[in-house]
Short mmCIF file of C-alpha atoms and ligand atoms in Angstrom, two decimals:
data_model
loop_
_atom_site.label_atom_id
_atom_site.label_comp_id
_atom_site.label_asym_id
_atom_site.label_seq_id
_atom_site.Cartn_x
_atom_site.Cartn_y
_atom_site.Cartn_z
CA UNK A 1 35.22 11.17 56.55
CA UNK A 2 31.96 9.49 55.83
CA UNK A 3 31.42 7.61 52.43
CA UNK A 4 29.17 9.46 49.87
CA UNK A 5 25.72 8.38 49.91
CA UNK A 6 25.74 7.60 46.16
CA UNK A 7 27.85 5.95 43.69
CA UNK A 8 26.49 8.14 40.97
CA UNK A 9 24.16 10.98 40.67
CA UNK A 10 22.30 11.15 37.09
CA UNK A 11 22.56 15.11 36.53
CA UNK A 12 19.64 16.05 33.85
CA UNK A 13 17.88 13.08 34.72
CA UNK A 14 14.76 14.58 33.39
CA UNK A 15 16.52 15.03 30.01
CA UNK A 16 15.40 12.87 26.89
CA UNK A 17 18.93 10.77 27.37
CA UNK A 18 18.60 11.00 31.01
CA UNK A 19 15.27 9.17 31.17
CA UNK A 20 16.56 6.38 29.29
CA UNK A 21 19.45 6.14 31.68
CA UNK A 22 16.79 5.81 34.57
CA UNK A 23 14.80 3.40 32.62
CA UNK A 24 18.01 1.16 32.03
CA UNK A 25 18.73 1.42 35.85
CA UNK A 26 15.18 -0.14 36.66
CA UNK A 27 15.40 -2.58 33.88
CA UNK A 28 18.78 -4.26 34.54
CA UNK A 29 19.54 -3.81 38.20
CA UNK A 30 17.54 -4.92 41.33
CA UNK A 31 16.47 -2.15 43.93
CA UNK A 32 19.49 -1.43 45.99
CA UNK A 33 21.93 -2.80 43.94
CA UNK A 34 23.40 0.26 42.58
CA UNK A 35 23.08 3.42 44.98
CA UNK A 36 22.04 6.30 42.70
CA UNK A 37 20.12 9.38 42.62
CA UNK A 38 18.34 11.48 40.08
CA UNK A 39 19.07 15.13 39.84
CA UNK A 40 17.64 18.20 38.11
CA UNK A 41 16.70 21.48 38.05
CA UNK A 42 12.88 20.95 38.68
CA UNK A 43 11.65 19.28 41.66
CA UNK A 44 8.41 18.95 40.10
CA UNK A 45 9.70 17.17 36.93
CA UNK A 46 12.01 14.80 39.08
CA UNK A 47 8.80 13.84 41.00
CA UNK A 48 6.88 13.03 37.66
CA UNK A 49 9.91 11.05 36.51
CA UNK A 50 10.22 8.90 39.68
CA UNK A 51 6.34 8.18 39.55
CA UNK A 52 6.69 6.83 36.11
CA UNK A 53 9.52 4.74 37.09
CA UNK A 54 7.79 3.05 39.75
CA UNK A 55 10.60 2.85 42.26
CA UNK A 56 11.77 4.89 45.21
CA UNK A 57 14.44 6.89 43.84
CA UNK A 58 16.41 9.65 45.89
CA UNK A 59 16.19 13.27 44.07
CA UNK A 60 18.36 16.20 44.38
CA UNK A 61 17.56 19.57 43.02
CA UNK A 62 20.08 22.06 41.46
CA UNK A 63 20.50 24.68 38.63
CA UNK A 64 23.10 24.55 36.29
CA UNK A 65 24.36 28.03 37.59
CA UNK A 66 23.65 27.40 41.31
CA UNK A 67 27.28 26.59 42.38
CA UNK A 68 26.46 26.06 46.18
CA UNK A 69 23.68 23.49 44.90
CA UNK A 70 25.88 21.69 42.71
CA UNK A 71 28.46 21.59 45.69
CA UNK A 72 25.81 19.94 47.69
CA UNK A 73 25.04 17.45 45.28
CA UNK A 74 28.70 16.84 44.58
CA UNK A 75 29.47 16.09 48.40
CA UNK A 76 26.89 13.14 48.38
CA UNK A 77 28.30 11.17 45.73
CA UNK A 78 31.35 9.40 44.01
CA UNK A 79 30.36 10.23 40.36
CA UNK A 80 28.24 12.63 38.72
CA UNK A 81 26.85 11.73 35.21
CA UNK A 82 25.81 14.76 33.35
CA UNK A 83 23.59 15.08 30.79
CA UNK A 84 22.74 18.66 31.21
CA UNK A 85 23.60 20.36 27.84
CA UNK A 86 24.42 21.96 25.68
CA UNK A 87 27.47 21.80 27.67
CA UNK A 88 29.09 25.12 26.46
CA UNK A 89 25.89 27.21 27.67
CA UNK A 90 25.07 24.99 31.02
CA UNK A 91 27.92 22.70 31.95
CA UNK A 92 30.75 24.83 32.96
CA UNK A 93 30.00 25.49 36.96
CA UNK A 94 29.61 21.78 37.39
CA UNK A 95 32.86 20.73 36.08
CA UNK A 96 34.60 23.42 38.16
CA UNK A 97 32.63 22.33 41.33
CA UNK A 98 33.78 18.76 40.59
CA UNK A 99 37.45 19.65 39.76
CA UNK A 100 37.73 21.35 42.86
CA UNK A 101 35.83 18.99 45.46
CA UNK A 102 37.31 15.81 44.42
CA UNK A 103 34.22 14.40 42.74
CA UNK A 104 34.15 12.08 39.67
CA UNK A 105 32.74 13.37 36.61
CA UNK A 106 31.37 11.99 33.20
CA UNK A 107 29.51 13.39 30.25
CA UNK A 108 28.11 12.93 26.99
CA UNK A 109 29.42 16.40 25.58
CA UNK A 110 30.82 16.33 21.69
CA UNK A 111 31.32 20.09 21.95
CA UNK A 112 35.48 20.29 21.23
CA UNK A 113 35.58 24.12 22.18
CA UNK A 114 34.03 23.68 25.48
CA UNK A 115 36.26 20.55 26.36
CA UNK A 116 39.21 22.78 25.31
CA UNK A 117 38.16 25.43 27.88
CA UNK A 118 37.42 22.99 30.57
CA UNK A 119 40.87 21.16 30.31
CA UNK A 120 42.69 24.65 30.35
CA UNK A 121 40.64 25.94 33.22
CA UNK A 122 40.14 22.93 35.67
CA UNK A 123 43.03 20.24 34.83
CA UNK A 124 45.46 21.53 37.69
CA UNK A 125 42.33 21.61 40.07
CA UNK A 126 41.32 18.17 39.26
CA UNK A 127 44.73 16.89 39.80
CA UNK A 128 45.07 18.56 43.20
CA UNK A 129 41.81 17.42 44.30
CA UNK A 130 41.97 13.86 42.88
CA UNK A 131 38.62 14.32 40.66
CA UNK A 132 38.81 12.30 37.35
CA UNK A 133 36.97 14.31 34.62
CA UNK A 134 36.02 12.48 31.62
CA UNK A 135 34.17 14.08 28.85
CA UNK A 136 32.68 12.23 25.98
CA UNK A 137 31.38 8.90 27.55
CA UNK A 138 28.69 8.57 24.82
CA UNK A 139 28.75 7.32 21.33
CA UNK A 140 31.06 9.89 20.94
CA UNK A 141 33.60 9.19 21.87
CA UNK A 142 33.62 5.39 23.77
CA UNK A 143 33.50 2.91 20.91
CA UNK A 144 35.96 4.75 18.97
CA UNK A 145 38.48 5.45 21.76
CA UNK A 146 38.22 2.09 23.46
CA UNK A 147 38.08 0.49 19.73
CA UNK A 148 41.44 2.06 19.22
CA UNK A 149 42.43 0.93 22.81
CA UNK A 150 41.34 -2.69 22.09
CA UNK A 151 43.09 -2.69 19.14
CA UNK A 152 46.51 -1.31 20.25
CA UNK A 153 46.19 -3.88 23.12
CA UNK A 154 46.23 -6.73 20.65
CA UNK A 155 48.60 -5.35 18.35
CA UNK A 156 51.13 -5.02 21.32
CA UNK A 157 50.31 -8.80 22.29
CA UNK A 158 50.61 -10.03 18.72
CA UNK A 159 53.37 -7.95 17.11
CA UNK A 160 55.20 -6.31 20.12
CA UNK A 161 54.44 -2.78 18.76
CA UNK A 162 51.49 -0.54 18.57
CA UNK A 163 49.58 -0.03 15.66
CA UNK A 164 51.23 3.57 14.21
CA UNK A 165 48.54 4.17 11.91
CA UNK A 166 44.67 3.32 12.63
CA UNK A 167 41.76 3.76 10.12
CA UNK A 168 38.12 3.68 11.62
CA UNK A 169 35.06 3.16 9.14
CA UNK A 170 31.63 3.05 10.03
CA UNK A 171 30.26 0.25 8.11
CA UNK A 172 26.66 0.69 9.25
CA UNK A 173 24.68 2.69 11.54
CA UNK A 174 21.06 3.50 12.51
CA UNK A 175 19.63 6.20 14.57
CA UNK A 176 18.19 9.44 14.87
CA UNK A 177 19.00 12.92 16.47
CA UNK A 178 17.49 14.63 19.91
CA UNK A 179 16.46 17.88 20.59
CA UNK A 180 19.44 18.14 22.78
CA UNK A 181 22.03 16.77 20.30
CA UNK A 182 20.95 19.24 17.57
CA UNK A 183 20.75 22.07 20.03
CA UNK A 184 24.41 21.53 20.77
CA UNK A 185 25.46 21.22 17.39
CA UNK A 186 23.67 24.60 16.45
CA UNK A 187 25.24 26.30 19.42
CA UNK A 188 28.62 25.06 18.27
CA UNK A 189 28.26 26.38 14.84
CA UNK A 190 26.92 29.47 16.13
CA UNK A 191 30.26 29.84 18.17
CA UNK A 192 32.25 28.66 14.99
CA UNK A 193 30.68 31.31 12.76
CA UNK A 194 31.37 34.16 14.76
CA UNK A 195 35.38 33.49 15.87
CA UNK A 196 38.05 32.42 13.07
CA UNK A 197 40.44 31.69 15.37
CA UNK A 198 38.08 28.73 16.72
CA UNK A 199 37.39 27.75 13.10
CA UNK A 200 41.25 27.21 12.91
CA UNK A 201 41.59 25.43 16.37
CA UNK A 202 38.75 22.89 15.52
CA UNK A 203 40.79 21.91 12.26
CA UNK A 204 43.72 20.70 14.98
CA UNK A 205 44.15 17.14 15.53
CA UNK A 206 45.93 17.94 18.57
CA UNK A 207 43.57 20.42 19.86
CA UNK A 208 43.23 18.49 23.04
CA UNK A 209 46.70 17.63 23.77
CA UNK A 210 49.28 19.93 25.89
CA UNK A 211 50.85 23.16 24.40
CA UNK A 212 53.87 21.06 23.89
CA UNK A 213 52.73 17.82 22.79
CA UNK A 214 55.18 17.60 19.84
CA UNK A 215 53.02 15.74 17.59
CA UNK A 216 53.44 16.84 13.84
CA UNK A 217 51.97 13.73 11.82
CA UNK A 218 49.95 14.94 9.09
CA UNK A 219 46.47 13.45 9.69
CA UNK A 220 43.92 12.17 6.80
CA UNK A 221 41.00 14.34 6.98
CA UNK A 222 38.30 13.14 4.48
CA UNK A 223 35.94 15.53 3.39
CA UNK A 224 34.44 14.14 -0.04
CA UNK A 225 34.31 10.74 -1.75
CA UNK A 226 37.56 8.66 -1.40
CA UNK A 227 38.30 5.33 -2.67
CA UNK A 228 39.84 3.58 0.39
CA UNK A 229 42.04 0.50 -0.65
CA UNK A 230 42.15 -0.93 3.02
CA UNK A 231 38.37 -1.05 3.10
CA UNK A 232 37.95 -1.78 -0.44
CA UNK A 233 35.07 0.64 -0.68
CA UNK A 234 34.12 3.97 -1.49
CA UNK A 235 34.24 6.55 1.84
CA UNK A 236 33.14 9.98 3.07
CA UNK A 237 33.56 12.22 5.95
CA UNK A 238 32.21 10.86 9.55
CA UNK A 239 30.53 13.59 11.11
CA UNK A 240 31.76 12.56 14.63
CA UNK A 241 35.17 12.58 13.51
CA UNK A 242 35.74 15.92 14.31
CA UNK A 243 35.53 15.24 18.25
CA UNK A 244 36.31 11.67 18.17
CA UNK A 245 39.93 12.12 16.32
CA UNK A 246 40.97 14.73 18.95
CA UNK A 247 39.93 12.45 21.99
CA UNK A 248 42.03 9.45 20.57
CA UNK A 249 45.07 11.48 20.32
CA UNK A 250 44.57 13.02 23.52
CA UNK A 251 44.35 9.51 24.68
CA UNK A 252 47.80 8.78 22.77
CA UNK A 253 49.37 11.73 24.97
CA UNK A 254 48.21 10.81 28.05
CA UNK A 255 49.02 7.29 27.74
CA UNK A 256 52.80 8.44 27.39
CA UNK A 257 52.58 8.46 23.50
CA UNK A 258 52.14 4.52 23.48
CA UNK A 259 50.88 4.59 19.97
CA UNK A 260 53.84 6.64 18.75
CA UNK A 261 55.08 10.15 18.14
CA UNK A 262 53.98 9.82 14.42
CA UNK A 263 50.52 8.07 15.29
CA UNK A 264 48.02 8.32 12.47
CA UNK A 265 44.35 7.85 13.19
CA UNK A 266 40.96 8.90 11.04
CA UNK A 267 37.29 8.10 10.42
CA UNK A 268 35.21 7.62 7.67
CA UNK A 269 31.84 6.35 6.71
CA UNK A 270 31.90 3.36 4.22
CA UNK A 271 29.06 3.63 1.29
CA UNK A 272 30.24 0.65 -0.85
CA UNK A 273 31.80 -0.03 -3.95
CA UNK A 274 29.59 0.89 -6.83
CA UNK A 275 29.26 4.27 -8.74
CA UNK A 276 26.06 4.85 -6.87
CA UNK A 277 28.30 4.33 -3.48
CA UNK A 278 30.97 6.95 -4.90
CA UNK A 279 27.93 9.59 -5.37
CA UNK A 280 26.69 8.67 -1.64
CA UNK A 281 30.02 9.47 -0.09
CA UNK A 282 30.22 12.87 -1.91
CA UNK A 283 26.90 13.70 -0.95
CA UNK A 284 27.75 13.45 3.04
CA UNK A 285 30.21 16.30 2.87
CA UNK A 286 27.74 18.27 0.58
CA UNK A 287 25.09 17.59 3.14
CA UNK A 288 27.40 18.53 6.13
CA UNK A 289 28.47 21.67 4.68
CA UNK A 290 24.67 22.65 3.85
CA UNK A 291 23.61 22.22 7.03
CA UNK A 292 26.51 24.28 8.55
CA UNK A 293 25.61 26.85 6.26
CA UNK A 294 22.03 26.77 7.16
CA UNK A 295 22.90 27.18 10.96
CA UNK A 296 25.45 29.80 10.23
CA UNK A 297 22.66 32.04 8.56
CA UNK A 298 20.50 33.88 11.15
CA UNK A 299 17.37 33.41 8.82
CA UNK A 300 17.72 29.87 7.85
CA UNK A 301 18.59 28.88 11.38
CA UNK A 302 15.40 30.54 12.37
CA UNK A 303 13.39 28.28 9.80
CA UNK A 304 15.64 25.15 10.85
CA UNK A 305 14.81 25.56 14.66
CA UNK A 306 11.18 25.25 13.90
CA UNK A 307 11.49 22.18 12.07
CA UNK A 308 13.90 20.05 13.97
CA UNK A 309 13.37 18.11 17.36
CA UNK A 310 12.93 20.31 20.45
CA UNK A 311 15.10 19.75 23.62
CA UNK A 312 13.57 16.96 25.58
CA UNK A 313 12.24 15.18 22.01
CA UNK A 314 14.12 12.37 20.25
CA UNK A 315 13.83 9.00 18.64
CA UNK A 316 10.96 6.83 19.63
CA UNK A 317 11.37 3.56 21.65
CA UNK A 318 10.97 1.71 18.33
CA UNK A 319 13.33 3.47 16.69
CA UNK A 320 16.05 3.09 19.79
CA UNK A 321 15.66 -0.77 19.56
CA UNK A 322 15.90 -1.10 15.99
CA UNK A 323 18.95 1.08 15.90
CA UNK A 324 22.66 -0.17 16.03
CA UNK A 325 26.22 0.67 15.01
CA UNK A 326 28.91 -1.35 13.23
CA UNK A 327 32.71 -0.07 13.21
CA UNK A 328 35.71 -1.33 11.55
CA UNK A 329 39.01 -0.50 12.60
CA UNK A 330 42.28 -1.17 10.58
CA UNK A 331 45.98 -0.84 12.50
CA UNK A 332 49.14 -1.22 11.09
CA UNK A 333 52.51 -1.34 13.01
CA UNK A 334 55.65 0.47 11.78
CA UNK A 335 57.02 -2.97 10.30
CA UNK A 336 53.58 -3.22 8.29
CA UNK A 337 51.66 -5.96 10.49
CA UNK A 338 48.10 -5.43 10.18
CA UNK A 339 45.26 -5.92 12.57
CA UNK A 340 41.69 -5.66 12.26
CA UNK A 341 39.20 -4.80 14.86
CA UNK A 342 35.19 -4.64 15.09
CA UNK A 343 32.96 -2.78 17.54
CA UNK A 344 29.18 -3.20 17.53
CA UNK A 345 26.30 -1.91 19.65
CA UNK A 346 22.78 -3.36 20.05
CA UNK A 347 20.65 0.07 20.07
CA UNK A 348 20.41 3.26 18.15
CA UNK A 349 23.90 4.78 18.94
CA UNK A 350 23.04 8.30 20.36
CA UNK A 351 20.23 7.16 22.78
CA UNK A 352 19.72 3.45 23.31
CA UNK A 353 23.40 2.85 23.67
CA UNK A 354 24.90 6.09 24.88
CA UNK A 355 22.74 5.77 27.95
CA UNK A 356 24.15 2.24 28.59
CA UNK A 357 27.50 3.61 27.92
CA UNK A 358 27.24 6.44 30.23
CA UNK A 359 25.70 4.40 33.21
CA UNK A 360 28.36 1.71 32.88
CA UNK A 361 31.05 4.56 32.84
CA UNK A 362 29.65 5.55 36.22
CA UNK A 363 29.57 2.25 37.49
CA UNK A 364 33.27 1.79 36.42
CA UNK A 365 34.25 4.90 37.89
CA UNK A 366 32.72 4.13 41.15
CA UNK A 367 33.70 0.69 41.69
CA UNK A 368 36.65 -0.32 39.31
CA UNK A 369 38.90 2.56 39.13
CA UNK A 370 40.40 3.52 42.70
CA UNK A 371 41.49 6.86 43.66
CA UNK A 372 44.86 5.32 44.34
CA UNK A 373 44.89 3.59 40.74
CA UNK A 374 44.09 6.44 38.69
CA UNK A 375 45.00 9.93 39.70
CA UNK A 376 42.76 13.24 39.42
CA UNK A 377 42.86 14.97 36.18
CA UNK A 378 41.02 15.19 32.73
CA UNK A 379 41.10 11.92 31.43
CA UNK A 380 39.80 10.28 28.24
CA UNK A 381 37.46 7.43 28.14
CA UNK A 382 40.20 4.86 27.46
CA UNK A 383 42.80 6.48 29.78
CA UNK A 384 40.54 6.52 32.82
CA UNK A 385 38.92 3.14 32.52
CA UNK A 386 40.72 1.02 29.80
CA UNK A 387 39.93 -2.69 30.12
CA UNK A 388 37.60 -2.61 32.98
CA UNK A 389 35.23 -0.25 30.76
CA UNK A 390 35.49 -2.70 27.91
CA UNK A 391 34.58 -5.51 30.13
CA UNK A 392 31.49 -3.71 31.47
CA UNK A 393 30.29 -2.64 27.65
CA UNK A 394 30.28 -6.27 26.71
CA UNK A 395 28.77 -7.73 29.80
CA UNK A 396 26.13 -4.88 30.29
CA UNK A 397 25.87 -2.53 27.53
CA UNK A 398 25.14 -4.68 24.40
CA UNK A 399 28.26 -3.89 22.94
CA UNK A 400 30.97 -6.23 21.10
CA UNK A 401 34.77 -5.70 20.88
CA UNK A 402 36.22 -8.23 18.56
CA UNK A 403 39.53 -9.02 16.15
CA UNK A 404 38.51 -9.75 12.42
N1 NAP B 501 27.83 12.24 23.10
C1 NAP B 501 26.70 11.36 22.33
O1 NAP B 501 26.57 10.39 21.62
C2 NAP B 501 25.15 11.89 23.11
C3 NAP B 501 24.37 11.45 22.65
C4 NAP B 501 23.04 12.03 23.53
C5 NAP B 501 23.17 13.18 23.91
N2 NAP B 501 24.46 13.87 23.81
C6 NAP B 501 24.34 15.11 24.39
O2 NAP B 501 23.82 14.98 25.69
C7 NAP B 501 23.20 16.15 26.02
C8 NAP B 501 21.47 16.01 26.44
O3 NAP B 501 21.09 15.39 25.45
P1 NAP B 501 19.54 15.29 25.58
O4 NAP B 501 18.73 15.20 23.93
O5 NAP B 501 18.99 14.30 26.48
O6 NAP B 501 19.11 16.78 25.93
P2 NAP B 501 17.50 17.34 26.32
O7 NAP B 501 16.63 16.44 26.43
O8 NAP B 501 17.44 18.82 25.87
O9 NAP B 501 17.95 17.62 27.97
C9 NAP B 501 18.55 18.90 28.55
C10 NAP B 501 18.70 18.72 29.71
O10 NAP B 501 19.53 19.71 30.37
C11 NAP B 501 18.71 20.13 31.74
N3 NAP B 501 18.78 21.85 31.53
C12 NAP B 501 18.91 22.77 30.67
N4 NAP B 501 18.98 23.72 31.27
C13 NAP B 501 19.17 23.62 32.68
C14 NAP B 501 19.87 24.43 33.63
N5 NAP B 501 19.76 25.78 33.61
N6 NAP B 501 19.89 23.70 34.92
C15 NAP B 501 19.85 22.32 35.22
N7 NAP B 501 19.40 21.59 34.21
C16 NAP B 501 19.35 22.31 32.88
C17 NAP B 501 17.30 19.91 31.21
O11 NAP B 501 16.32 20.10 32.30
P3 NAP B 501 14.82 19.79 32.18
O12 NAP B 501 14.41 18.50 31.94
O13 NAP B 501 14.15 20.56 33.57
O14 NAP B 501 14.22 20.81 31.08
C18 NAP B 501 17.35 18.65 30.65
O15 NAP B 501 17.40 17.67 31.66
C19 NAP B 501 23.20 17.09 24.65
O16 NAP B 501 24.15 18.16 25.29
C20 NAP B 501 23.62 16.36 23.87
O17 NAP B 501 24.21 16.85 22.95
C21 NAP B 501 25.38 13.42 23.30
#
C-alpha cells in the first residue's frame, strides 16, 4: 500500500478558524516541512484562499454530504482536521467515512449531543478500521483535558496516587466568538428546546461514557455565585463546563479509571473576593440563561440571529493577538495531598489559540502516535495524544503547563 500523500488535510480551510490555521502553517513552517492540503466545498473559495496565502498548496473539493468525495479525500491523508460546522448539521458523513476507512480524524466540535451520536454510531467501525476519532481539539477541550492529564501525572509522581477531586477555575480569559461558533450554539439550544430527553442527557456528566461505566460520584455543578475556599474567591458558572467535564470523565474511563471510580471534576470562573465580584459571579449564570431563552423562543432568536456575527466572521486579528487564557487547577488525592497546576495560552482562546491546537493535534496524530501504539476508537485529546501533545503545545502553540 502506498503512503497517503498528506499528513493532514484541513477540511473547512475557508472557514474563519480554518483560514487562521492555514496562515499559522505558512508563518511557522517552511514550504514542504508539513505535507498538507486545504479542502472545502468550493474550488473558487479555495483558489482565493491559496492565492492570499502566497504559497503553492494542494486543494481538494468535497461537499459535506458527498460521501464518495469525502472517501476520496480520506484516502489521500493520514489525518483529517475538520472545521466544517455546526457539526451536528454537516459533520456526520465525514466521521462515518473516516471511521470506516481507517483515516484519523480531529475536530473542534463542542456539541455534546452530536459527539454522543458519533460515539454510538461509529466507535465499533473505528476500532475495526484503526481510525482514531478525536473530537474537541480546540479550546474546548484541549487545555482542560490536557490540564487535568498534566496534574494527574504529577500527582502520581509526587504522591503515588491520582487526584480524585479536581477543580478548574478560569482566572482570566479574553476573546470573542465567531459566526460558526454562535451558529453551533444556537443549533444546540434549538435541538435541546425540542427534546426533553436530550435536556436530561446533557445534564449527565458521564454522557460520553459507556452504558456500564459504574461511576456514581455526585459532581459539583455551579450555576450561580458560590464562594470557593480553595480558590479564595467568588466563582460562577463556566459556559464550556458542559462539554469539558464530559470529555474529562470519558478520559478517566478510557484510561482504565486512572483517576478513580469516585473521581470528581468541575469547572468555574473566578470573579474575585469583593461584593462586586459576588454580583459578577451571579450575573454569569443569569446571562447564560437569558441567552438560552432568547435562542429557544423563535421571535427573539430571529432578532438575535440578525445581530450576532455571521458564518465566516469573527474576532479581528488584533483581538486574536490581544486575547489569552489563564486556567488554574487544584487537585486533591484521597489522602488529602494537594497539587496546583496552571495552563495558559497566548492568543484568544477560540481562534488564535484554537487554530494552533488543531494544527498541533494533526501533527501529533500523524507523527507521534503510531497506529501500533494507539488502536482505533473514539478517543479524547488526552487519551489519544497525552504527553506528546503537551510537548507540541508548549513548543509550538504558545501554551504553558506548570505546577504552582
Ligand atoms: N472548540 C472550540 O474551541 C472552537 C473554536 C472555534 C470554532 N469552533 C467550531 O468550529 C467550527 C468552525 O467555526 P468557524 O467560526 O470557523 O465557522 P465558519 O467560518 O462559519 O465556517 C464553517 C465552515 O463550514 C463549511 N461548510 C458549511 N457547509 C458546508 C457543506 N455543506 N459542505 C462543506 N463545507 C461546508 C464552510 O464552507 P465555506 O467556507 O465554503 O462557506 C466553512 O468552511 C464551528 O462549528 C465552531 O463551533 C470551535
